[in-house]
PDB file of C-alpha atoms in Angstrom:
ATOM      1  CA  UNK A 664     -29.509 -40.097 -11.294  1.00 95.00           C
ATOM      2  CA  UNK A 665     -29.818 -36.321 -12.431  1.00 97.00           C
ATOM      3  CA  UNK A 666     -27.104 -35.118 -14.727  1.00 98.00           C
ATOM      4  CA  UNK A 667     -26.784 -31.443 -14.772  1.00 98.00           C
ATOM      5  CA  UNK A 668     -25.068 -30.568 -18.375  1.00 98.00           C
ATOM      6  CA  UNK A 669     -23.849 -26.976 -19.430  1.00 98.00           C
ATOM      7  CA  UNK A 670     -23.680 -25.499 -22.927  1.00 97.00           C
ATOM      8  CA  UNK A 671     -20.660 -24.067 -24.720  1.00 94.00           C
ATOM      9  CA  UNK A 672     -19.961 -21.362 -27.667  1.00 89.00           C
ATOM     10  CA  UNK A 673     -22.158 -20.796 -29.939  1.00 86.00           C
ATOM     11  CA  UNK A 674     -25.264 -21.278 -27.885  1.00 90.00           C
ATOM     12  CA  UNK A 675     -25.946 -17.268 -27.515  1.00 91.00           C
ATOM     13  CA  UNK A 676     -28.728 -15.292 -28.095  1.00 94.00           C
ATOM     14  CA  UNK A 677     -30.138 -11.450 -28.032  1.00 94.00           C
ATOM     15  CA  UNK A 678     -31.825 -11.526 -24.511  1.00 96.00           C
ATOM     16  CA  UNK A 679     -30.243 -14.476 -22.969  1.00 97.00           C
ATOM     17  CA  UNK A 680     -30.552 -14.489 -19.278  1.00 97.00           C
ATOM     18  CA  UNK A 681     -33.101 -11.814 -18.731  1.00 97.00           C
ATOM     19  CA  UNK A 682     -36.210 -13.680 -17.913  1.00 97.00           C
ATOM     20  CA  UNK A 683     -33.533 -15.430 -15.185  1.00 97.00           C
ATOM     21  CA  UNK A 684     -32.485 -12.421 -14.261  1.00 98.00           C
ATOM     22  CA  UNK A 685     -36.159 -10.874 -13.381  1.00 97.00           C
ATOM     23  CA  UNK A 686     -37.068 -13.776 -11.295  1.00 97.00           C
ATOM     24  CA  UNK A 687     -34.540 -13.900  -9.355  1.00 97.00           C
ATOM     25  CA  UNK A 688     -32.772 -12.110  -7.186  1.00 98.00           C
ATOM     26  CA  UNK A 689     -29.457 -14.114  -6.531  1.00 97.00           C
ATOM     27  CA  UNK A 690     -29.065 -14.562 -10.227  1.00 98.00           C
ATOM     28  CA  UNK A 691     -29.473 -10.373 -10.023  1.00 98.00           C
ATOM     29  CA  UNK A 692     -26.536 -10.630  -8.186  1.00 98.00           C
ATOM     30  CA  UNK A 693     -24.333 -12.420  -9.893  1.00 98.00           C
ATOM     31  CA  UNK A 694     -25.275 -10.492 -13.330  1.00 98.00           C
ATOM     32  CA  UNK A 695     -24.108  -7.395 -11.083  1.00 98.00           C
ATOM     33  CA  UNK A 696     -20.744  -8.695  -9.691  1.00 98.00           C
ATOM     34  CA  UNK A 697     -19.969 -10.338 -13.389  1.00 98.00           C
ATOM     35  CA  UNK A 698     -19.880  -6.317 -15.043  1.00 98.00           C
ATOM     36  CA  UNK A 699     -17.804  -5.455 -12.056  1.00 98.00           C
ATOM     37  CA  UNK A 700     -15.349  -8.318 -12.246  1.00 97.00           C
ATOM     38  CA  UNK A 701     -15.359  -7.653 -16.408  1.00 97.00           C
ATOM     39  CA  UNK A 702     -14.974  -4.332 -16.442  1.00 96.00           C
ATOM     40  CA  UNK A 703     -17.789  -3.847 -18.786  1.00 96.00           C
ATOM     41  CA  UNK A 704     -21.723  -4.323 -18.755  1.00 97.00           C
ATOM     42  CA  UNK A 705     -22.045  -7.708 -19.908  1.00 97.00           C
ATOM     43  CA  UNK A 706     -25.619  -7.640 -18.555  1.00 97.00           C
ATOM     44  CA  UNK A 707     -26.497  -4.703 -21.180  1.00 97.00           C
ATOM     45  CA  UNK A 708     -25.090  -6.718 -24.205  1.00 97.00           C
ATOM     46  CA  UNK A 709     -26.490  -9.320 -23.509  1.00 97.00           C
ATOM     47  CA  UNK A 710     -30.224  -8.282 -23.142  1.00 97.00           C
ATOM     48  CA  UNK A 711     -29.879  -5.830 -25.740  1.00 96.00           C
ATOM     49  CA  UNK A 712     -26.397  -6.714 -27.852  1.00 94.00           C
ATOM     50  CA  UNK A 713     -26.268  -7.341 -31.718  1.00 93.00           C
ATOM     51  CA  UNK A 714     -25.688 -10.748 -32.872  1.00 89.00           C
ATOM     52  CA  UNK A 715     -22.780  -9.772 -33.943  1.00 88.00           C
ATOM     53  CA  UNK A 716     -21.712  -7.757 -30.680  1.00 90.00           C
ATOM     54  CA  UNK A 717     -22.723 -11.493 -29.022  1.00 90.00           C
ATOM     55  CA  UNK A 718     -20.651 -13.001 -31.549  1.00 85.00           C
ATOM     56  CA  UNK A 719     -17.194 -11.485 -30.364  1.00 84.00           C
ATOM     57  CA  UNK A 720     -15.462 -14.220 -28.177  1.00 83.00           C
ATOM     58  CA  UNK A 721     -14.282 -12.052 -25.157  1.00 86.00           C
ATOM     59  CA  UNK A 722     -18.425 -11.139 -25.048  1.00 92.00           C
ATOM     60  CA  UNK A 723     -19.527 -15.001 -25.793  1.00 92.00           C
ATOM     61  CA  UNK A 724     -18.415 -16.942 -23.212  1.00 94.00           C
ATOM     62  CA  UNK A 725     -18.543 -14.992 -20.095  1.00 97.00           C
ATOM     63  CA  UNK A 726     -22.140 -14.373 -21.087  1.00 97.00           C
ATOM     64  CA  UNK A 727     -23.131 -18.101 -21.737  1.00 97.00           C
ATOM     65  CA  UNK A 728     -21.002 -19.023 -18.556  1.00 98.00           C
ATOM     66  CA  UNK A 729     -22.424 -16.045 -16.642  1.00 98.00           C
ATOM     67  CA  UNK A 730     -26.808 -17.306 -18.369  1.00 98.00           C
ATOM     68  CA  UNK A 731     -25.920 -21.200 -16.609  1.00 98.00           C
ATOM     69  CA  UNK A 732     -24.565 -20.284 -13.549  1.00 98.00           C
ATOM     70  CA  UNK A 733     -26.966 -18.006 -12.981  1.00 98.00           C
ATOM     71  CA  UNK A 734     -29.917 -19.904 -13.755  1.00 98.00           C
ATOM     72  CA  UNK A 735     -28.283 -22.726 -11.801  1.00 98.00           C
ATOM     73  CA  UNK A 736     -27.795 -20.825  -8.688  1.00 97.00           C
ATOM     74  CA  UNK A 737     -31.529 -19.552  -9.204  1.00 97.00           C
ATOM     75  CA  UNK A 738     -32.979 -22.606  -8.625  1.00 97.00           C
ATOM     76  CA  UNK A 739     -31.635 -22.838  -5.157  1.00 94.00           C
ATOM     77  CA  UNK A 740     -32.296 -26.320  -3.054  1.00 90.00           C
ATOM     78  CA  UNK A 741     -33.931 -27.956  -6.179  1.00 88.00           C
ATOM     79  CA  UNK A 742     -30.640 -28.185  -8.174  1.00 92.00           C
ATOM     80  CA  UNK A 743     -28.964 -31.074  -6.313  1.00 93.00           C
ATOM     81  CA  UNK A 744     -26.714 -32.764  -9.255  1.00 95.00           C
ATOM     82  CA  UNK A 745     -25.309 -36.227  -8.672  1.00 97.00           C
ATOM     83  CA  UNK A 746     -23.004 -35.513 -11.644  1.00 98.00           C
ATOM     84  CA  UNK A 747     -21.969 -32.757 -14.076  1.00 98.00           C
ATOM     85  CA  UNK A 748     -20.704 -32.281 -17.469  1.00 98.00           C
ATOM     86  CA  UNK A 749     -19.807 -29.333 -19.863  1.00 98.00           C
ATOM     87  CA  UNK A 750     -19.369 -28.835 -23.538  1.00 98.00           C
ATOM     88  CA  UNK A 751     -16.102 -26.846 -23.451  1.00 96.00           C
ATOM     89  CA  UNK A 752     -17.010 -23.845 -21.941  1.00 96.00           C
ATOM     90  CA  UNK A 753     -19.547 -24.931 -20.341  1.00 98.00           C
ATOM     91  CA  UNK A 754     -16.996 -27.451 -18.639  1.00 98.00           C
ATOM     92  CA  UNK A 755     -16.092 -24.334 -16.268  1.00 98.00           C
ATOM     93  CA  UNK A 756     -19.590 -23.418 -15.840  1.00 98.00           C
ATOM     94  CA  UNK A 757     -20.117 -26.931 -14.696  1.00 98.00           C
ATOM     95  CA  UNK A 758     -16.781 -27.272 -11.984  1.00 98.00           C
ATOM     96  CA  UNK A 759     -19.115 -23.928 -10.573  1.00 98.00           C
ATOM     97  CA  UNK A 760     -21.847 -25.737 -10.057  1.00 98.00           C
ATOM     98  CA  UNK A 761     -20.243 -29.090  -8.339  1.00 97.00           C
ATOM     99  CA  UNK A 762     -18.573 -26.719  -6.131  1.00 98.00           C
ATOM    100  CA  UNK A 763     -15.290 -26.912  -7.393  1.00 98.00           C
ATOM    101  CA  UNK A 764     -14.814 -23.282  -8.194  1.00 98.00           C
ATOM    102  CA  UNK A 765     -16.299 -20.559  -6.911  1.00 98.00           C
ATOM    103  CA  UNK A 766     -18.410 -17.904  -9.261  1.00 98.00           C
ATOM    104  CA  UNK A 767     -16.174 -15.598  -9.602  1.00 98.00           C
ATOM    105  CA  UNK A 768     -12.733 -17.701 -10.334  1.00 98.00           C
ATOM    106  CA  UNK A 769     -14.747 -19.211 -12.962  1.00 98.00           C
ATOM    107  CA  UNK A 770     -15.832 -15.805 -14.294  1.00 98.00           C
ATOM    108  CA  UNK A 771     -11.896 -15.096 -14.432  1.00 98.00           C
ATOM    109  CA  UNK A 772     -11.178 -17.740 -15.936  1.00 97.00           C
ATOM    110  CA  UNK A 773     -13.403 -18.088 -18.843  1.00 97.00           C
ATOM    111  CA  UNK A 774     -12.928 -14.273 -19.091  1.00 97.00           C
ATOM    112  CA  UNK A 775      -8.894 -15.232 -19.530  1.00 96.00           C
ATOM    113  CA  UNK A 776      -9.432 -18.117 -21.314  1.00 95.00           C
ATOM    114  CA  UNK A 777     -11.859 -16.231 -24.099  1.00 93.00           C
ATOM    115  CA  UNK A 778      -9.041 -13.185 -24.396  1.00 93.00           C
ATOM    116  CA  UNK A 779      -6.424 -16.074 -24.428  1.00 93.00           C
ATOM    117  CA  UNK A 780      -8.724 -18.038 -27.564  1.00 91.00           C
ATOM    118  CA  UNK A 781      -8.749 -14.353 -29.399  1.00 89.00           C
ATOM    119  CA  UNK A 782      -5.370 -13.884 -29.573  1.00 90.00           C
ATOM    120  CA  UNK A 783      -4.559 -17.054 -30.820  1.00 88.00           C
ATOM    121  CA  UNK A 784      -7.203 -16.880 -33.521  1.00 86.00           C
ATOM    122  CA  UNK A 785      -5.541 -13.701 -34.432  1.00 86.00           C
ATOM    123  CA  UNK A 786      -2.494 -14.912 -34.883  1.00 86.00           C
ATOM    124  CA  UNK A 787      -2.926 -17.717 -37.325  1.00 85.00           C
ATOM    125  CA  UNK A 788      -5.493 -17.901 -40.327  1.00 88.00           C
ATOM    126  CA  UNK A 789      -7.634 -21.022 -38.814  1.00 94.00           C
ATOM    127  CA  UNK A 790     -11.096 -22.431 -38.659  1.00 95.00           C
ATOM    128  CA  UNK A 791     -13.155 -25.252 -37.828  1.00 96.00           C
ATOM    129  CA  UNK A 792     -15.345 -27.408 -39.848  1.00 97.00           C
ATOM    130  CA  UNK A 793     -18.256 -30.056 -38.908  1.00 97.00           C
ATOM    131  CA  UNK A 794     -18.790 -33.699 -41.038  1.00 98.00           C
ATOM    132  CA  UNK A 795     -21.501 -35.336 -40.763  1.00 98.00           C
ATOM    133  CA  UNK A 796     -22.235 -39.163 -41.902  1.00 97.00           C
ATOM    134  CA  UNK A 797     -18.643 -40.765 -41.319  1.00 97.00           C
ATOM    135  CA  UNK A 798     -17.131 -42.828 -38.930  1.00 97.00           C
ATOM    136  CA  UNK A 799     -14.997 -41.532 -36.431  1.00 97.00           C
ATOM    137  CA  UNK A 800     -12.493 -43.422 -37.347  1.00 97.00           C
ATOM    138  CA  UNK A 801     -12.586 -42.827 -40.814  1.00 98.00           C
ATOM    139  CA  UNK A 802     -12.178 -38.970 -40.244  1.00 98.00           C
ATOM    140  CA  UNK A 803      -9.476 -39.409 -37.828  1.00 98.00           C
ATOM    141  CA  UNK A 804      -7.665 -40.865 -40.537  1.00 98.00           C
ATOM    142  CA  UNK A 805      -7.976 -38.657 -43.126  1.00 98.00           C
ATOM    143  CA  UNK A 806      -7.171 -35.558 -41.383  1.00 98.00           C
ATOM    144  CA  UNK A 807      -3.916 -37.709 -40.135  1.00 98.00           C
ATOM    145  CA  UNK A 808      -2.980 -38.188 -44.111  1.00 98.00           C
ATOM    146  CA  UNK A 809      -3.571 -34.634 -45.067  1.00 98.00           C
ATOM    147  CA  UNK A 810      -0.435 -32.086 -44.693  1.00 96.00           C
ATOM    148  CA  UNK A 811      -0.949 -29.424 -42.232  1.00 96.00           C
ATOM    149  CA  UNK A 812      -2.709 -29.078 -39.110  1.00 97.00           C
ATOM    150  CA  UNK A 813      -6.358 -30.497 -39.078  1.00 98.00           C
ATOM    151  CA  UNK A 814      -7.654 -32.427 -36.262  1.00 98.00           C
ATOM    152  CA  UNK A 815     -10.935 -34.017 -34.656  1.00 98.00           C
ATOM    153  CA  UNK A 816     -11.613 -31.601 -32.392  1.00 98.00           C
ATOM    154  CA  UNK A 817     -15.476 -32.169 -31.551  1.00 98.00           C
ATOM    155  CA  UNK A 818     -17.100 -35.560 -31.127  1.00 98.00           C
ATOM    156  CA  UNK A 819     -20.810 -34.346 -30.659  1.00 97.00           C
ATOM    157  CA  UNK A 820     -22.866 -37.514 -31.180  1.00 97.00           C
ATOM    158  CA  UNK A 821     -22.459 -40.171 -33.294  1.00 96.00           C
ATOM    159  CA  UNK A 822     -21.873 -39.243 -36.875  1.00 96.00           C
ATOM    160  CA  UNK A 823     -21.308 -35.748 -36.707  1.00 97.00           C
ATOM    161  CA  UNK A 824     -17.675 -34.582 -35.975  1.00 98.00           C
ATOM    162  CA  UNK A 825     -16.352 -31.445 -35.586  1.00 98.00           C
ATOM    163  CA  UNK A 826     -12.476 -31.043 -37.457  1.00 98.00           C
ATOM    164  CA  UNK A 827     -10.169 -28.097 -36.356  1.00 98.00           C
ATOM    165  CA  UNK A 828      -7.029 -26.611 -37.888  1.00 97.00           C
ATOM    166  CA  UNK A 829      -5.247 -24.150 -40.518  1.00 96.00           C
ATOM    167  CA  UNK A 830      -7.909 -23.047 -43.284  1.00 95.00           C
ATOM    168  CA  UNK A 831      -6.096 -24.617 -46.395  1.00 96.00           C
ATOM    169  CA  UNK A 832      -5.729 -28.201 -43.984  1.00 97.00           C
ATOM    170  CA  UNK A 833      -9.334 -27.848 -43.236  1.00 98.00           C
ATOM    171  CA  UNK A 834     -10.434 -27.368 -46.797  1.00 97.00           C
ATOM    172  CA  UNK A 835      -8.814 -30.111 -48.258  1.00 98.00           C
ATOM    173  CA  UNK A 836      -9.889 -32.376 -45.487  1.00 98.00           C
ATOM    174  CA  UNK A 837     -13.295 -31.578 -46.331  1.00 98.00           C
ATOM    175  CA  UNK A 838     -12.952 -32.739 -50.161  1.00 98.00           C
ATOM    176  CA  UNK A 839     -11.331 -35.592 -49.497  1.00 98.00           C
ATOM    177  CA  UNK A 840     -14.214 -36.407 -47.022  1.00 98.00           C
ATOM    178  CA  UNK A 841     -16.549 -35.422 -49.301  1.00 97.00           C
ATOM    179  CA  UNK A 842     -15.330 -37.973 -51.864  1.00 97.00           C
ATOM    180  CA  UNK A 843     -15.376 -40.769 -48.852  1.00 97.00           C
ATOM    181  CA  UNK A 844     -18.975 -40.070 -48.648  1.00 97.00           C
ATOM    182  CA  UNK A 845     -19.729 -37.756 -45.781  1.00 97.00           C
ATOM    183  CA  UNK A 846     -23.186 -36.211 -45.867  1.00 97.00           C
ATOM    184  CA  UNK A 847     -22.300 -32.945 -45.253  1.00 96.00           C
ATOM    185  CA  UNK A 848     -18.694 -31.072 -44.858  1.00 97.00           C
ATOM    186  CA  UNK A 849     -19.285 -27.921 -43.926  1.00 95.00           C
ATOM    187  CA  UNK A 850     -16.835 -25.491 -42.801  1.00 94.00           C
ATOM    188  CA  UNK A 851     -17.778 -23.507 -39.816  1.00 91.00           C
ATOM    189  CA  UNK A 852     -18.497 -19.515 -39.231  1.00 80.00           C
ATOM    190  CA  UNK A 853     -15.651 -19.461 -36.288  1.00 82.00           C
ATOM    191  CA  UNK A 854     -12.453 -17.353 -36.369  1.00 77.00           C
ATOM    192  CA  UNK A 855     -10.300 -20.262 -35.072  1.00 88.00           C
ATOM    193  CA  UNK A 856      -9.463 -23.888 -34.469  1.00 94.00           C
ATOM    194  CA  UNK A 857     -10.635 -24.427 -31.075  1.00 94.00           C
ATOM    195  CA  UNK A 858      -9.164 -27.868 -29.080  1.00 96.00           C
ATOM    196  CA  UNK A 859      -6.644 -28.313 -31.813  1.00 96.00           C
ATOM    197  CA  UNK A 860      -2.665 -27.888 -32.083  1.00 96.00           C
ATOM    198  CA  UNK A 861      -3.170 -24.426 -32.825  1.00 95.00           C
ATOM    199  CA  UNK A 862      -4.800 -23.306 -29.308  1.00 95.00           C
ATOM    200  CA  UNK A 863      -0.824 -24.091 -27.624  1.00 95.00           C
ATOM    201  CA  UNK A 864      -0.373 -20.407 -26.933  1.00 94.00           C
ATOM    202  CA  UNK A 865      -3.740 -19.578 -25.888  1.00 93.00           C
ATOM    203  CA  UNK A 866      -3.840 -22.734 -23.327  1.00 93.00           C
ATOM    204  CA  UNK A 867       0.210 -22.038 -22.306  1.00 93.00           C
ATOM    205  CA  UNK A 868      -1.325 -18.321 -21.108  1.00 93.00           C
ATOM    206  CA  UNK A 869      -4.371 -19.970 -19.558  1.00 93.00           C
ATOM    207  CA  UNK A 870      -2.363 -22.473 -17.323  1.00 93.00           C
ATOM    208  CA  UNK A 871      -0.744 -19.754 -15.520  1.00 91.00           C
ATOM    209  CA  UNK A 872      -4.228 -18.556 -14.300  1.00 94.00           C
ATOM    210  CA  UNK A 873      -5.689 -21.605 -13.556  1.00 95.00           C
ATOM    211  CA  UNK A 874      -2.216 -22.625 -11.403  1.00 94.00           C
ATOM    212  CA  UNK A 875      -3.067 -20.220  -9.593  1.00 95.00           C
ATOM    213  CA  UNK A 876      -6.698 -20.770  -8.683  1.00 97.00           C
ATOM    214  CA  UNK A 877      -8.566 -22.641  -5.786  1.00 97.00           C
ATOM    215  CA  UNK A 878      -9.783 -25.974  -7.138  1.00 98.00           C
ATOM    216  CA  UNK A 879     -11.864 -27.599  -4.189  1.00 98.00           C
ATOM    217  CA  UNK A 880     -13.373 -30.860  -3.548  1.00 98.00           C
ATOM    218  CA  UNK A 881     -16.543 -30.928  -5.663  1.00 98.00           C
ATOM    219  CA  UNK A 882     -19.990 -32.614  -4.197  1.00 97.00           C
ATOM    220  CA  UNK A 883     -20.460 -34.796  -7.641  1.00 98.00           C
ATOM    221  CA  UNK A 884     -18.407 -36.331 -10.184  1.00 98.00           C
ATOM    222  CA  UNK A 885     -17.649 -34.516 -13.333  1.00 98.00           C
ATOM    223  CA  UNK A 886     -17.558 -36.084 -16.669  1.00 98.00           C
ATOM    224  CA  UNK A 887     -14.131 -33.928 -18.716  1.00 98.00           C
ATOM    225  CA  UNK A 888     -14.034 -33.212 -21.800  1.00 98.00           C
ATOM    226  CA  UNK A 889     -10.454 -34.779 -21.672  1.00 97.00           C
ATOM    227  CA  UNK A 890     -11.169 -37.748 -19.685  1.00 97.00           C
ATOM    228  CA  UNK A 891     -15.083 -38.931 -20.356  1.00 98.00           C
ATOM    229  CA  UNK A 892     -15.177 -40.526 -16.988  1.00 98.00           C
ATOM    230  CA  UNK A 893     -16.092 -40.031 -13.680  1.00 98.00           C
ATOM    231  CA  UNK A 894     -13.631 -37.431 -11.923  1.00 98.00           C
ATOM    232  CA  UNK A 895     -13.563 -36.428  -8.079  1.00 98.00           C
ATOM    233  CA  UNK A 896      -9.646 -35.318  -7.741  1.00 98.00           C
ATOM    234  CA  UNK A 897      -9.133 -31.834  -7.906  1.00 98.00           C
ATOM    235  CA  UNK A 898      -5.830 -32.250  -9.355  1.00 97.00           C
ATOM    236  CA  UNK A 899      -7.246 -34.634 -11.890  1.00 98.00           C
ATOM    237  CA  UNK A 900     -10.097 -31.688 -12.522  1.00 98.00           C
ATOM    238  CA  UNK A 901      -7.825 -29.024 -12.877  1.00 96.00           C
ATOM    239  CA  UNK A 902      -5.180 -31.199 -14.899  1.00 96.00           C
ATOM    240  CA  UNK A 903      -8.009 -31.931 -16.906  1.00 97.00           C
ATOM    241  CA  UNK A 904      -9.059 -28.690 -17.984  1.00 96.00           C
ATOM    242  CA  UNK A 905      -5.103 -27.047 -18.405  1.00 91.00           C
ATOM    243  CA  UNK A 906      -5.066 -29.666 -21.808  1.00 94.00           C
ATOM    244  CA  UNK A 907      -8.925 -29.103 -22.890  1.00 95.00           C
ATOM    245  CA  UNK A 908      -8.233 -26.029 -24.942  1.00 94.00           C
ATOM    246  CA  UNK A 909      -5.995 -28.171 -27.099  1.00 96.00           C
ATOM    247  CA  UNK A 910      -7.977 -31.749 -26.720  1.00 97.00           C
ATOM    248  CA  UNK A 911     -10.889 -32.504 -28.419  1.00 97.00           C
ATOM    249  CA  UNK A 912     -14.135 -32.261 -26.647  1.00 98.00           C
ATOM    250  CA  UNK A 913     -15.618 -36.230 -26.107  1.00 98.00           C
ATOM    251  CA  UNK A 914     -18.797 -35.264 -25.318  1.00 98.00           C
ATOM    252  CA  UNK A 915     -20.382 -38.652 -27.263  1.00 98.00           C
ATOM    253  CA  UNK A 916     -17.896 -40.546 -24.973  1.00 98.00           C
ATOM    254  CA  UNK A 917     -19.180 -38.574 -21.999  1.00 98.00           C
ATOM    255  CA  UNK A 918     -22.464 -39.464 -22.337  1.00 98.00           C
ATOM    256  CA  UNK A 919     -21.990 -42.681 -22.745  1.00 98.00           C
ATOM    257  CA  UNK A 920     -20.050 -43.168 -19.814  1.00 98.00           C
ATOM    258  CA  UNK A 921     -22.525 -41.005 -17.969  1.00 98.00           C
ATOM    259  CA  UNK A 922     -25.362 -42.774 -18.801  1.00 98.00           C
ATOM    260  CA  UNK A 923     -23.279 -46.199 -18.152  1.00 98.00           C
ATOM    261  CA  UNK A 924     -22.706 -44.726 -14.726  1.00 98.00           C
ATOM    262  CA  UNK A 925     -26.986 -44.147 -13.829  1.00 97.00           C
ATOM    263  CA  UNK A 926     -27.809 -41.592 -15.506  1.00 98.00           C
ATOM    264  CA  UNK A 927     -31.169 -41.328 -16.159  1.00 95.00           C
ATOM    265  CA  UNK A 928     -31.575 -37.512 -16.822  1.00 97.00           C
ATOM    266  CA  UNK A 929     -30.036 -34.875 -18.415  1.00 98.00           C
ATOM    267  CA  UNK A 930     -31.218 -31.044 -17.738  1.00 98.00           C
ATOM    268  CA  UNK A 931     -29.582 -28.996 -19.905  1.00 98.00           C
ATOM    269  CA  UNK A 932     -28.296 -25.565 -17.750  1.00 98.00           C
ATOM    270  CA  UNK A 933     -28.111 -22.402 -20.261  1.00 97.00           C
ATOM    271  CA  UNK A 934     -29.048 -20.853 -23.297  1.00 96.00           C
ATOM    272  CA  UNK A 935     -30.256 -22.898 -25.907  1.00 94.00           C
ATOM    273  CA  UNK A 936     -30.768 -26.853 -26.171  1.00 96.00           C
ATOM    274  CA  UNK A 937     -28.141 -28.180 -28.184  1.00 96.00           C
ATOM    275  CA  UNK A 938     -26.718 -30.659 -25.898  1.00 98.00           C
ATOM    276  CA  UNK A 939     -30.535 -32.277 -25.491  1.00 98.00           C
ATOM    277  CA  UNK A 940     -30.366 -33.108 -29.199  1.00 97.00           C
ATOM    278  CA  UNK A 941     -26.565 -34.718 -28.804  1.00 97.00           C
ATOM    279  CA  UNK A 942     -27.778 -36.393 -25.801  1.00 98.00           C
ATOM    280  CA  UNK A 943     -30.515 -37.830 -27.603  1.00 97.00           C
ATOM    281  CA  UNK A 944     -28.224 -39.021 -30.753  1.00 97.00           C
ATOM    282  CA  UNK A 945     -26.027 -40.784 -28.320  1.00 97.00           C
ATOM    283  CA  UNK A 946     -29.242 -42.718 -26.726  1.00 97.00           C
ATOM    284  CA  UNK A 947     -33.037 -42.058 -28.020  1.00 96.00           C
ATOM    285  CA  UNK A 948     -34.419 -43.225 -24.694  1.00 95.00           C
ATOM    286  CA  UNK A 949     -32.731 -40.717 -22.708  1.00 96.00           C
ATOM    287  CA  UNK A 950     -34.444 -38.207 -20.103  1.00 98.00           C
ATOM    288  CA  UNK A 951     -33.842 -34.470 -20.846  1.00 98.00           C
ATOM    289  CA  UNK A 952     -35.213 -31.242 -20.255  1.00 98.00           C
ATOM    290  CA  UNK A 953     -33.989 -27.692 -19.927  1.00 97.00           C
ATOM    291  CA  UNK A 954     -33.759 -26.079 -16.567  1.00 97.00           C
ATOM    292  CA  UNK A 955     -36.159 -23.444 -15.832  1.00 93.00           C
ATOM    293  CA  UNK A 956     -36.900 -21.335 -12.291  1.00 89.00           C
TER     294      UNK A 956
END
């Protein structure tokens, strides 16, 4: 069974999308309606952008959304999923390409949900930090024992787990995980604490939009960040996504049940191939490759 699996932030680069874009004319389209919908020529920034014009959240994840649907849509009849799964973001990139939402609610909505993010990373001095080398369990529990917020927020693959929360909370986790013997504990260039405690307002504001959005029956399954299993109900989907921005992302868990469900390839749909290598960590024999038109 094909498993069709979309990036999140952080997978951005100068001249993402263009070689998509010059092969193909529906993903020409798309580029086009996605500065009108905007407001602003996404297309331009992100053939020609900075890294650090890239870098700036309401930019990021419209254009990493915008890269995978467009290169999914590009590749027309040969893209027939039999189930989908997204690493944050991506999650909404993924509910566009199981039919769930159409290309330009999703647009809107990671467009919201990226304005929604900056404003709560505004607001509160927060990051986000990844461990590597632990058990989950065993970071789970130190974060609990530590005062402030600080939560698992990421579980990538096994050992390596991302922790979210206020920047003093986040520090001292990282000693104290240090002196439990993690590998690494490194705390993250991001100017927030995504899918932790701290994301309430920014998910609060995004619930109103998705309420009010057309969630349809989708042609596959989708594996949630939330849930880690098969999901078909569109209630389920869209309850589902309302709580990700302040649940962790279970990708490892995912996978697993993925591959425990017949999966026997993964093509990675986006910039970049970072969820190849997770895949891989969860299960070396695992099929993947990277979609290309």
């Amino acid at each position: 069974m094909k498993a069709y699996i979309f990036p999140g932030q952080g997978a951005q680069f100068t001249g993402m999308g263009k070689d998509v874009y010059e092969a193909s004319e529906t993903a020409r389209k798309l580029f086009e309606k996605a500065n009108e919908i905007l407001g602003f020529d996404i297309t331009k920034i992100m053939f020609e952008g900075t890294a650090e014009e890239l870098k700036e959240t309401k930019v990021t994840q419209p254009a990493i959304f915008l890269h995978s649907v467009a290169l999914f849509k590009a590749l027309g009849e040969e893209a027939v999923p039999q189930m989908v799964a997204g690493h944050s973001l991506g999650e909404i990139s993924a509910l566009v390409a199981n039919g769930v939402l159409s290309f330009e609610d999703g647009l809107r909505l990671v467009s919201q949900r990226a304005q929604a993010m900056q404003k709560s990373c505004d607001s509160t001095p927060s990051t986000m930090a990844a461990i590597l080398g632990l058990e989950d369990e065993l970071v789970e529990a130190v974060c609990a024992d530590v005062d402030g917020v600080v939560v698992a927020a990421n579980y990538n693959c096994p050992g390596q787990l991302i922790i979210s929360g206020a920047v003093e909370a986040v520090n001292e986790a990282c000693e104290r995980l240090k002196e439990r013997g993690a590998k690494r504990a490194l705390v993250l260039p991001v100017g927030g604490a995504f899918h932790s405690p701290l994301m309430e307002p920014a998910r609060e504001e995004l619930a109103a939009a998705i309420e009010k959005t057309t969630f349809s029956e989708p042609k596959c399954p989708i594996y949630q960040n939330v849930s880690t299993t098969a999901v078909t109900d569109p209630a389920e989907i869209k309850k589902n996504l309302l709580f990700q921005l302040t649940a962790p992302v279970k990708w490892t868990q995912s996978v697993q049940n993925m591959l425990a469900d017949g999966a026997t390839e993964f093509i990675e749909v986006g910039p970049g191939k970072v969820l190849q290598g997770l895949v891989k960590k969860v299960d070396r024999q695992a099929q993947t490759s990277s979609a290309a038109i």
